[in-house]
Amino acid sequence: MNYNKKTFCLFAGPIIVAFLMVLVIPLLIGVYYSFTEWNGRMDQVPDFIGLSNYIAIIKDEGFRNAFIFTAKFTVVSVIVINAIGFSLALLVTKKLKISNFMRTIFFMPNLIGGLILGFIWQFIFMGVFQTIGEITGWTFFQGWLADANTGFWGLVIIMVWQMSGYLMVIYIAALQNIPKSLLEAAEIDGANGWAKTRHIIFPMVAPAFTISMFLTLANSFKLFDQNLSLTNGGPGGSTEMLALNIYKTAYTFTNYGAAQAKAVVFFLLVASITMVQVYVNKKKEVEM
Amino acid sequence: MKSKQNSRILLYIVGVLTSILFISPFYILIVNAFKTKRELFGSTLTLPKEWMLDNFKVALNKLSFLWIGKNFSMEGFFGSALFNSMFITITSTILIIIFSSMAAWILVRTKSKVSNIVFYMFIAAMLVPFQAVMLPLVAFMGRLGLQNRLGIIFMYLGFGSSFSIFLYHGFIKSIPVSLEEAARIDGCGPWKVFWKIIFPTLKPIHVTVAILNTIWIWNDFLLPQLMINKKGTQTIPLKMYLFFGGYSKQWHLAMAGLLIAVIPIIIFYFFAQKHIIEGVTAGSEK
């Protein structure tokens, strides 16, 4: 069953036009502009300067720090969010009377946009933590967003609050797909809780693990809104992540050619890291 | 048996404590939105002594949440943040559903090199972060005169296409061709076949696509910030950002503003909860 070209264009045409105009053309223009001294506008042809923007990236300390910070943040948040998301899924599938209530609560933060979420938590880290610090007398709670180290953990905490409920939903679906008979058979064979988890539950949820890792990895690496509203990269650029660094290079320092070169590097990083992750995870799935 | 009961009690304790931990930011948001500036800094954790409704009056105004201008009018509503957010989210989502399902169907049913290339182009685009196209997009759309509400809807259609086509594509593959063949023998053209037979059978996946796109577009900040930063066209996140910049020292107003901004999506959640959870599950199964 095949349709002619006219029908094909009628059905696929509109969205292909939008896709080309919004994604493909800007991407190609962007790659070209990364080799120029671009001023952010399109009414004149900018000077071609070859690899200068890219060479400048290597020397750019701000970008390097942003990369290190982003990489660290991504590793930590992927591990923590997945561990908590999986634990929440185990908890709510235990058939407690409050299971449905818990599902509702754990998923709720996901609906709130990253920007608004960052503002809410800015108040918690500044106002509420301050209050707790005063009540308990622990200095641990003071000045969370005024320090690079605690700022890092602040970002991790808000990502965990936002995303672990989402992963919980994915893991619940995977856990419910495990055939009951398999677990019962293992019990008859005398497997204890840990043995069941390790030999049945983990392998059975491996595909969900691939997706959850992909989502957390991509989201953490590309994080922008939360970063902007929680710390705005401060203090002194110490919590600035890659996306925010690119944004500021363009709009604060009006260095569009350099920002676009960074954006191309960013694209290559995101694409290769996520592809490698999916490849590695998929391979593991087959082995199990 | 005794240890089993004990472990259930332990589970309840863990469950309740975790729930409290997850819900506490909402509690903090609510109680502090009703406090006076003075009270807020003395005690951030307690209930307000006196529930201040004035905070909301000021915040509603400053956010242009329900109307723009001095007093409420229908005209003023069409420039409000709530209207802009709703208009942009709903229109974009509907267009994404219509055009992605059309494209996905023809891509599945046409076995040609071109259709393969087009499909993989859409899939590959999921790896492109927004920042990679952000700057040229602003310049390009500015030049075309599309930095407005209609322009941004068009952009959401382009950005939403990849994932939505991917979801439809997977589902359509499982629909037997025989269903369509019968209709074609009866003399239906492709247009009729799609709208009469295919589109209605896609209902579960429409719901998934609608929900995932709604949440994303409703919450999106950067694209509106770059494209529709004009008075009377701004969405809720954008208004919130501007509001926050101006009132960051006045936490009582800021908290009221944040609470107002959160309410619509929470209402949406309680009405569509079942579908949201199902949508997220379906959307993540690859």
mmCIF file of C-alpha atoms in Angstrom, chain A residues 4 17 34 45 98 109 139 141 145 147 158 177 180 199 204-205 232 237 276 284:
data_model
loop_
_atom_site.group_PDB
_atom_site.id
_atom_site.type_symbol
_atom_site.label_atom_id
_atom_site.label_comp_id
_atom_site.label_asym_id
_atom_site.label_seq_id
_atom_site.Cartn_x
_atom_site.Cartn_y
_atom_site.Cartn_z
ATOM 1 C CA ASN A 4 1.673 9.205 -4.223
ATOM 2 C CA VAL A 17 8.095 23.005 6.950
ATOM 3 C CA SER A 34 30.106 29.923 14.841
ATOM 4 C CA VAL A 45 26.977 39.056 6.427
ATOM 5 C CA ILE A 98 -1.514 5.413 51.480
ATOM 6 C CA PRO A 109 6.572 18.676 41.647
ATOM 7 C CA THR A 139 25.514 26.625 61.051
ATOM 8 C CA PHE A 141 21.795 25.455 57.391
ATOM 9 C CA LEU A 145 23.106 29.741 48.011
ATOM 10 C CA ASP A 147 28.529 29.128 48.610
ATOM 11 C CA ILE A 158 15.675 20.663 43.582
ATOM 12 C CA ASN A 177 5.363 -5.915 34.293
ATOM 13 C CA LYS A 180 4.185 -12.737 39.650
ATOM 14 C CA HIS A 199 18.404 -11.665 40.095
ATOM 15 C CA MET A 204 13.508 -7.081 34.531
ATOM 16 C CA VAL A 205 13.587 -3.319 34.956
ATOM 17 C CA ASN A 232 21.739 32.623 38.526
ATOM 18 C CA GLY A 237 29.889 32.235 38.421
ATOM 19 C CA VAL A 276 26.996 6.506 24.366
ATOM 20 C CA LYS A 284 23.712 -4.458 29.201
#
